[in-house]
Short mmCIF file of C-alpha atoms in Angstrom, two decimals:
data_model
loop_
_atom_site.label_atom_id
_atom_site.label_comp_id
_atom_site.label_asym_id
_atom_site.label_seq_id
_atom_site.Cartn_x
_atom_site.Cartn_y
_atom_site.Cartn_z
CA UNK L 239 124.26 65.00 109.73
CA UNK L 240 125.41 64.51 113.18
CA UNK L 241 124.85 60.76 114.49
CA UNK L 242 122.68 61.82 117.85
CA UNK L 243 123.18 57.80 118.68
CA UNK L 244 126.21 57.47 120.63
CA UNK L 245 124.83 60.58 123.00
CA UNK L 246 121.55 59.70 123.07
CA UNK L 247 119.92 60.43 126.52
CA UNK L 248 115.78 59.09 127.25
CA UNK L 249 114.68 61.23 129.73
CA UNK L 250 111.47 60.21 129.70
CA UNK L 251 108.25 57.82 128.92
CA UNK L 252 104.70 56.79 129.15
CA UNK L 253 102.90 54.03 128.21
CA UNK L 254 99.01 54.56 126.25
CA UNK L 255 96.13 54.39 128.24
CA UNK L 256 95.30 50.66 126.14
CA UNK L 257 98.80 49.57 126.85
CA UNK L 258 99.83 48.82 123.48
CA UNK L 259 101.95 51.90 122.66
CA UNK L 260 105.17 52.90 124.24
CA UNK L 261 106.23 56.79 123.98
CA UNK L 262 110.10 57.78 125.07
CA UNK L 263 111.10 61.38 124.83
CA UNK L 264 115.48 61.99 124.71
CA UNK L 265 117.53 64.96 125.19
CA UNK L 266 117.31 66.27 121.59
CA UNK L 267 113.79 66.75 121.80
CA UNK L 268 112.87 63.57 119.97
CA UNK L 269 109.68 61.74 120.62
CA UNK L 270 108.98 58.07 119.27
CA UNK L 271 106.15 55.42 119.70
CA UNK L 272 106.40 52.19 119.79
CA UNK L 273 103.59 49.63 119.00
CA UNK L 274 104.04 46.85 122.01
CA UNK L 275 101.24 44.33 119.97
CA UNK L 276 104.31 43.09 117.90
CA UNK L 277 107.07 43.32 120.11
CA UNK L 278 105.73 41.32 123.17
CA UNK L 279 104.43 38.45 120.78
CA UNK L 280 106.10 35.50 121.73
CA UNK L 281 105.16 33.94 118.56
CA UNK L 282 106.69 36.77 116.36
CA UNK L 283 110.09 35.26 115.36
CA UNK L 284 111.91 38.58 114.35
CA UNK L 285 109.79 41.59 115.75
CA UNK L 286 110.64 44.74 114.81
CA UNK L 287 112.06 46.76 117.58
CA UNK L 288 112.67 50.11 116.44
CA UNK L 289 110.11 52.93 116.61
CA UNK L 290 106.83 52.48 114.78
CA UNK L 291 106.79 56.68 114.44
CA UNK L 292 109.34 59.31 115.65
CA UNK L 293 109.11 62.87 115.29
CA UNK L 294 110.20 66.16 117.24
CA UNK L 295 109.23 68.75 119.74
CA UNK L 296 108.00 71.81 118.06
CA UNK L 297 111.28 73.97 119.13
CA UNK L 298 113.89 70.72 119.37
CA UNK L 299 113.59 71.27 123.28
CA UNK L 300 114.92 68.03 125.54
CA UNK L 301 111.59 66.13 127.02
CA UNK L 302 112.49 65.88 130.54
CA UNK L 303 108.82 64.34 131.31
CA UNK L 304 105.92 62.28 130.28
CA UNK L 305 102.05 61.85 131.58
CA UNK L 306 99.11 60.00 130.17
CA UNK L 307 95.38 60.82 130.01
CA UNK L 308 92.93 59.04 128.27
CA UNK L 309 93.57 61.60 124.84
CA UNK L 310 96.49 63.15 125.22
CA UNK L 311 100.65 62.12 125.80
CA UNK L 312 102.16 65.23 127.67
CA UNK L 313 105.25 66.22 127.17
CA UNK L 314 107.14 68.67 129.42
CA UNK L 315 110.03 70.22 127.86
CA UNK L 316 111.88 73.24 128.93
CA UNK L 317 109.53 76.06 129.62
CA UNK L 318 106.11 74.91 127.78
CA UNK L 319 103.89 71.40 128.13
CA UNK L 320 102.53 69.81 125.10
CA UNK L 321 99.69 67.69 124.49
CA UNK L 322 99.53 65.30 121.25
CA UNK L 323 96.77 63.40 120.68
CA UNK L 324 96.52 59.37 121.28
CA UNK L 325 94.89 58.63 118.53
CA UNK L 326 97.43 60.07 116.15
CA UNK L 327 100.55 58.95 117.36
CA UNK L 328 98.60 55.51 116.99
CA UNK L 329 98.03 56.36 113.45
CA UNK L 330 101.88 57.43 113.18
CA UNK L 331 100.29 60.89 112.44
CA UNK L 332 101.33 63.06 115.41
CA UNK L 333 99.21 66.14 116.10
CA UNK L 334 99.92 68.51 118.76
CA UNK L 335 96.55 69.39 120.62
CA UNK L 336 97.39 72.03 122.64
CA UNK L 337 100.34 74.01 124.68
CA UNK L 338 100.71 75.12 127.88
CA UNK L 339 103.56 78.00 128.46
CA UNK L 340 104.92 78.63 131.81
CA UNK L 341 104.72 81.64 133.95
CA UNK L 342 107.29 83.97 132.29
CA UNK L 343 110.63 83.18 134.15
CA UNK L 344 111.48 86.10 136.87
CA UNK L 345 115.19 86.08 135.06
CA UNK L 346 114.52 87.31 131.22
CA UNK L 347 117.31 84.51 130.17
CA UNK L 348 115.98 81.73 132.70
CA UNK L 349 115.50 78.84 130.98
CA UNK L 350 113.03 76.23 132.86
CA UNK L 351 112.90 72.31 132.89
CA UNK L 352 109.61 70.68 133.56
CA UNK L 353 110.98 67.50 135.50
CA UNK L 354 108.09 65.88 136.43
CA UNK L 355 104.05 65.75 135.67
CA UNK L 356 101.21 64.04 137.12
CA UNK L 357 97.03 64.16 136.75
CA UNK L 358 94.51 64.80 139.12
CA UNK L 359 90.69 64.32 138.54
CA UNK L 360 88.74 66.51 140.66
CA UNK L 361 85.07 66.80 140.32
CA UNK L 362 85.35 65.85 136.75
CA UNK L 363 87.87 68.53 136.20
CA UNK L 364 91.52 67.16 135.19
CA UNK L 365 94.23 69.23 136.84
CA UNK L 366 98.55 68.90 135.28
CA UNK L 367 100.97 69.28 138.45
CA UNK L 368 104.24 70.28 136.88
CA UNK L 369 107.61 70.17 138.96
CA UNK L 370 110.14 72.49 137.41
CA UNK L 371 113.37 73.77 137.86
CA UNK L 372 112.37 76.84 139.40
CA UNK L 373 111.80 75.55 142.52
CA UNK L 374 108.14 75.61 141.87
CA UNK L 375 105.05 72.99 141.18
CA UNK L 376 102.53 74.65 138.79
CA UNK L 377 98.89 73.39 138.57
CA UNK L 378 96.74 74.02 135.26
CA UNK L 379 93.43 73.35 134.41
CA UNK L 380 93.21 70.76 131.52
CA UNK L 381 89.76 72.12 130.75
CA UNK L 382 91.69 75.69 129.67
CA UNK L 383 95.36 75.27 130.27
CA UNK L 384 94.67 78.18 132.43
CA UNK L 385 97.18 78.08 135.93
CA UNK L 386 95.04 77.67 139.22
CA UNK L 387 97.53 76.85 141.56
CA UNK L 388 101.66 77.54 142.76
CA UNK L 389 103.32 75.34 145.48
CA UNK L 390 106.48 77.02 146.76
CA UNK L 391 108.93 76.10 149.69
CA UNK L 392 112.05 74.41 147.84
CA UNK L 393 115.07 76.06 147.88
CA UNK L 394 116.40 74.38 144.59
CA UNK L 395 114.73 73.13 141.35
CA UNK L 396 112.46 70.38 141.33
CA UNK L 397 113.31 66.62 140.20
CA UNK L 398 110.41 64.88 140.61
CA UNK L 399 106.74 64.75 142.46
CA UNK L 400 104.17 62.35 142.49
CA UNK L 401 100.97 61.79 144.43
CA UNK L 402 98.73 59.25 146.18
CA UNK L 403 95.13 60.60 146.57
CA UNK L 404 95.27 63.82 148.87
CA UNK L 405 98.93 63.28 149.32
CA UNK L 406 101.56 64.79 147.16
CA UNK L 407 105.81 64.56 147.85
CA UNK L 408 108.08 66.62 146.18
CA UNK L 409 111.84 65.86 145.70
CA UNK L 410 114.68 68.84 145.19
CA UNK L 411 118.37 69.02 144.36
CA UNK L 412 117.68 70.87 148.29
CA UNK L 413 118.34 67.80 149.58
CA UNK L 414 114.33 67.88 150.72
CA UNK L 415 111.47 65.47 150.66
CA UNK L 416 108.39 67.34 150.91
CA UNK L 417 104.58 66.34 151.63
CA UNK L 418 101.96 68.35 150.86
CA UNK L 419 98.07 68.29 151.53
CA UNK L 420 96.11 68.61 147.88
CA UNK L 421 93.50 69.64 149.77
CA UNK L 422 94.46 72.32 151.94
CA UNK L 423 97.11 73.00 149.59
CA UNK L 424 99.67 73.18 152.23
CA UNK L 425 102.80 71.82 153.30
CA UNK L 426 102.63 68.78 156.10
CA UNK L 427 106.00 67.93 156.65
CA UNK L 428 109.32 66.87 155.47
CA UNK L 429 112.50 64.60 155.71
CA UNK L 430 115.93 64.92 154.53
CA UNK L 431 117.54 61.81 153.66
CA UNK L 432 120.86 63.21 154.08
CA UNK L 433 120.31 63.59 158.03
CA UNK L 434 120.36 59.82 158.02
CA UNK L 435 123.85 58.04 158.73
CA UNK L 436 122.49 55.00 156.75
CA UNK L 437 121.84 56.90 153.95
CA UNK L 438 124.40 59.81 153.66
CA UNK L 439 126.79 60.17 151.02
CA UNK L 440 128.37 63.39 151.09
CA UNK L 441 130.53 62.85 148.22
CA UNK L 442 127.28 62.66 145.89
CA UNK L 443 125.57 65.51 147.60
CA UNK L 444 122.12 65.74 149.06
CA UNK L 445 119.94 66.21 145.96
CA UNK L 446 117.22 63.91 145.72
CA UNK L 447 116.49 62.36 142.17
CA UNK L 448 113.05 61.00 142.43
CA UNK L 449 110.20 60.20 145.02
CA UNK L 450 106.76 57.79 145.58
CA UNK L 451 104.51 57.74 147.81
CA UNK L 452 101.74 55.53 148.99
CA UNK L 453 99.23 55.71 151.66
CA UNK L 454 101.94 53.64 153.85
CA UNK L 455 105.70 54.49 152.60
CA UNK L 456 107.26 57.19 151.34
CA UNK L 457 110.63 56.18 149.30
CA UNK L 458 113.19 58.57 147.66
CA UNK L 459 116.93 59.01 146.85
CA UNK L 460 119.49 60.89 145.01
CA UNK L 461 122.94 61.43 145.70
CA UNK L 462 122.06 59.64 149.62
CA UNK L 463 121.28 56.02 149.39
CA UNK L 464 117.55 55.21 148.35
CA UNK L 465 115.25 55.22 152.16
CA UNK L 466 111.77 54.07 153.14
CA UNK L 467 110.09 55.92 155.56
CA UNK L 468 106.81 55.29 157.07
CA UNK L 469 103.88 57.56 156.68
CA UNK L 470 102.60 56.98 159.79
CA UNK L 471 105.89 57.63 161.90
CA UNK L 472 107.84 59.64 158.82
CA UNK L 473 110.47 57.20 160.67
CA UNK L 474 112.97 55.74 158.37
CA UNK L 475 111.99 52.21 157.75
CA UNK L 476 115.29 50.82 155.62
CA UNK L 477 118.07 51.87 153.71
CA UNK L 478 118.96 49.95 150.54
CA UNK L 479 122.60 49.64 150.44
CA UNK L 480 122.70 47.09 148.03
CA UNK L 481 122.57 49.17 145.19
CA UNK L 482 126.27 49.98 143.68
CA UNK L 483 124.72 53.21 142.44
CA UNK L 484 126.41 56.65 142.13
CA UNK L 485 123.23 58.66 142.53
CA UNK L 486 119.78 57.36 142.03
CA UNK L 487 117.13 58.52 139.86
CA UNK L 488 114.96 56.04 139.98
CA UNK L 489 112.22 55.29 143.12
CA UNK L 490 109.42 53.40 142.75
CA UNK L 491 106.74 51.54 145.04
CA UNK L 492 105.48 48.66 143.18
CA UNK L 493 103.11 46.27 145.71
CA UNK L 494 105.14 45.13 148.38
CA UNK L 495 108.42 45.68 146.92
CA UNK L 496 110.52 49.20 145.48
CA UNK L 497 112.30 49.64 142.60
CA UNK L 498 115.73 51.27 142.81
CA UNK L 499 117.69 52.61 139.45
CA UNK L 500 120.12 55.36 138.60
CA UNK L 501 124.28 55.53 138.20
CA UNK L 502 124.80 51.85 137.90
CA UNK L 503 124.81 48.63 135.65
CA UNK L 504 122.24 47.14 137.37
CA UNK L 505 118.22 47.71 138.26
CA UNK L 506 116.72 46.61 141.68
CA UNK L 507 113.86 45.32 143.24
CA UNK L 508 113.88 44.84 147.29
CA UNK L 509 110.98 43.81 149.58
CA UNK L 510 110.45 46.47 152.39
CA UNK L 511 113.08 44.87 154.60
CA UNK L 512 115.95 45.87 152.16
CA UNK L 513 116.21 42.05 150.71
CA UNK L 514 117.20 42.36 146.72
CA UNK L 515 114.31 40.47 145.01
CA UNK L 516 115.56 41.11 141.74
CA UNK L 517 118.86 42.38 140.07
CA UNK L 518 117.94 43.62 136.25
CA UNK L 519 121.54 44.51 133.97
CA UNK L 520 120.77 47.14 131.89
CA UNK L 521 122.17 48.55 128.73
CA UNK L 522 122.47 52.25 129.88
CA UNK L 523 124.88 52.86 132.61
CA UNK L 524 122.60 55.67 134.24
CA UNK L 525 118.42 54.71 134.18
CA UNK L 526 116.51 58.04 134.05
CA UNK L 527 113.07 56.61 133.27
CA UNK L 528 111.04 53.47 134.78
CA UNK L 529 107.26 53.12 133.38
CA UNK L 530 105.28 49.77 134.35
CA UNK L 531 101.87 48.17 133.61
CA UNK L 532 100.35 45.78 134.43
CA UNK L 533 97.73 45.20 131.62
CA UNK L 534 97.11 44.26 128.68
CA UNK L 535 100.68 42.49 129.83
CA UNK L 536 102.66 42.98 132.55
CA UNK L 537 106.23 45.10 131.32
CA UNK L 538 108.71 47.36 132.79
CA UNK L 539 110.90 49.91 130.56
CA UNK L 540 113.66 50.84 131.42
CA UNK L 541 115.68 53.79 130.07
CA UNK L 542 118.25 56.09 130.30
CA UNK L 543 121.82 57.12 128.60
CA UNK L 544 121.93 54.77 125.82
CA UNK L 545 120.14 54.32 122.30
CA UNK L 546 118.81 50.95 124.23
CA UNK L 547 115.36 50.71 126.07
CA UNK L 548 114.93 47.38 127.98
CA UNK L 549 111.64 46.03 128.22
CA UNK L 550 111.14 44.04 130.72
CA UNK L 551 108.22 41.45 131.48
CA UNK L 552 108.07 39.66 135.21
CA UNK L 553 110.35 42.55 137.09
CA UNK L 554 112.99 40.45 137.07
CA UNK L 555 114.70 39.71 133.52
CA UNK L 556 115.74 41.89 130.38
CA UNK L 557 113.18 40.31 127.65
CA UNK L 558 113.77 42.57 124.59
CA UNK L 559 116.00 45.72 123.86
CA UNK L 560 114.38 48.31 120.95
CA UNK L 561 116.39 51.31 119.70
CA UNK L 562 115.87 54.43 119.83
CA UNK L 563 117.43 55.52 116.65
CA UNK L 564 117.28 53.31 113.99
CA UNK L 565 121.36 51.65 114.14
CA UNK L 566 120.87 49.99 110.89
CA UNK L 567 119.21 53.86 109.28
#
């Protein structure tokens, strides 16, 4: 059997809607849970930090993404969207709900990533937004997995969107930021990062590896620098060029302060000025995936290309490292 450990790559992760239960998807197509109860325990003298249940994607496909309803942990994998129930992965039983397949790609051969998810609620009906690496953002009913909805304008694939109410950003390898209105299902407007001298690095390229958005500030980066820009203005607010990073993949608002990760030893948090508030060493090199909560305990996990997660539990210092793969299996 090959050892998957030294190339191990988590894409992805979610926490449970409770906040006990940690789920990390890698580039094999393996999925494991973690129970947090144990872990976080100050009192527990030796907790056990590898996976409380691991299993597989039905076809071994990477899991590029991760969202969380109140039943269901989504995965998006290349070309379908799975939903496994809470309650089972919980019991260490996992059961796959339901599946979701893509629009059949135009290109017989085409194979496409699903980079990025998110859930909206509208009158009682939940609706999965699926970024992909056809350039499009799919929207499906969660009531019958039935597609309602195509957002097109990129002009590359799709590495990430996320949303803030009526407000949704987009970020492609295009080099392109783009904002669009959920409820007119249009696009509003758009900025490319590598316009800005502050931010530019053409070496790395324009792509952008990851967006937020909140009902003041819009922050992305990729192969520019990581930006702020305000969503009043769309003028760009700061530039973090602290980071050491070669590309980012990692943006995230958290209160009044952003969290910056990608090609680089280190994770950041800055205030909106561009101040470091925080410098995190991780154990991967490159951080693909940053989930937070804030209850039942605040923690941060932090993941990428390594068999190492990092949990983190004020923002600010490494407090335990679990395994992906079992080392001592």
């Amino acid at each position: 059997m090959v050892d998957k450990t030294p190339y191990n790559c988590v894409l992805s992760q979610t926490f449970s809607p409770c906040g006990n239960y940690l789920v990390c998807g890698n580039n094999y197509g393996n999925i494991v849970v973690y129970n947090l109860t144990n872990i976080l325990n100050k009192s527990e003298n030796n907790p056990k930090k590898s996976p409380s249940c691991s299993f597989t994607s039905p076809n071994h496909e990477q899991i590029c993404s991760m969202v969380s309803t109140n039943r269901f942990c989504i995965t998006g994998t290349v070309g379908v969207i799975y939903g496994w129930e809470w309650d089972s992965l919980k019991e260490g039983k996992p059961q796959l709900q339901w599946k979701i397949n893509l629009p059949s790609p135009q290109k017989r051969f085409d194979q496409i990533d699903i980079n990025s998810l998110f859930v909206t609620e509208d009158d009682q009906v939940k609706y999965l937004y699926a970024g992909c690496g056809d350039n499009k953002i799919y929207v499906f009913s969660l009531e019958d997995g039935k597609l309602v909805r195509t957002f097109e304008g990129h002009n590359d694939y799709l590495h990430s969107i996320k949303h803030c109410d009526w407000q949704m950003v987009s970020g492609s390898e295009d080099g392109t930021a783009r904002l669009w209105d959920l409820r007119q299902y249009a696009l509003t407007a758009m900025v490319e990062p590598a316009s800005e001298h502050s931010l530019a690095r053409p070496h790395l390229g324009k792509w952008i590896g990851d967006v937020d958005v909140n009902s003041n500030w819009l922050i992305c980066g990729g192969g520019s620098r990581a930006g702020l820009w305000d969503m009043r203005s769309l003028e760009l607010s700061a530039a973090f060029s602290e980071t050491h990073d070669a590309g980012v993949h990692v943006t995230k608002l958290h209160e009044d302060s952003v969290m910056i990760g990608g090609n680089d030893d280190f994770f950041y948090r800055f205030d909106l000025k561009g101040e470091v508030l925080s410098k995190i060493e991780t154990s991967s090199s490159t951080i693909y995936s940053a989930v937070n909560i804030e209850k039942p305990v605040e923690v941060l996990s932090l993941a990428g290309s390594s068999n190492s997660i990092d949990l983190c539990t004020d923002l600010s210092y490494r407090y335990q490292v679990l395994s992906f793969f079992d080392e001592a299996a």
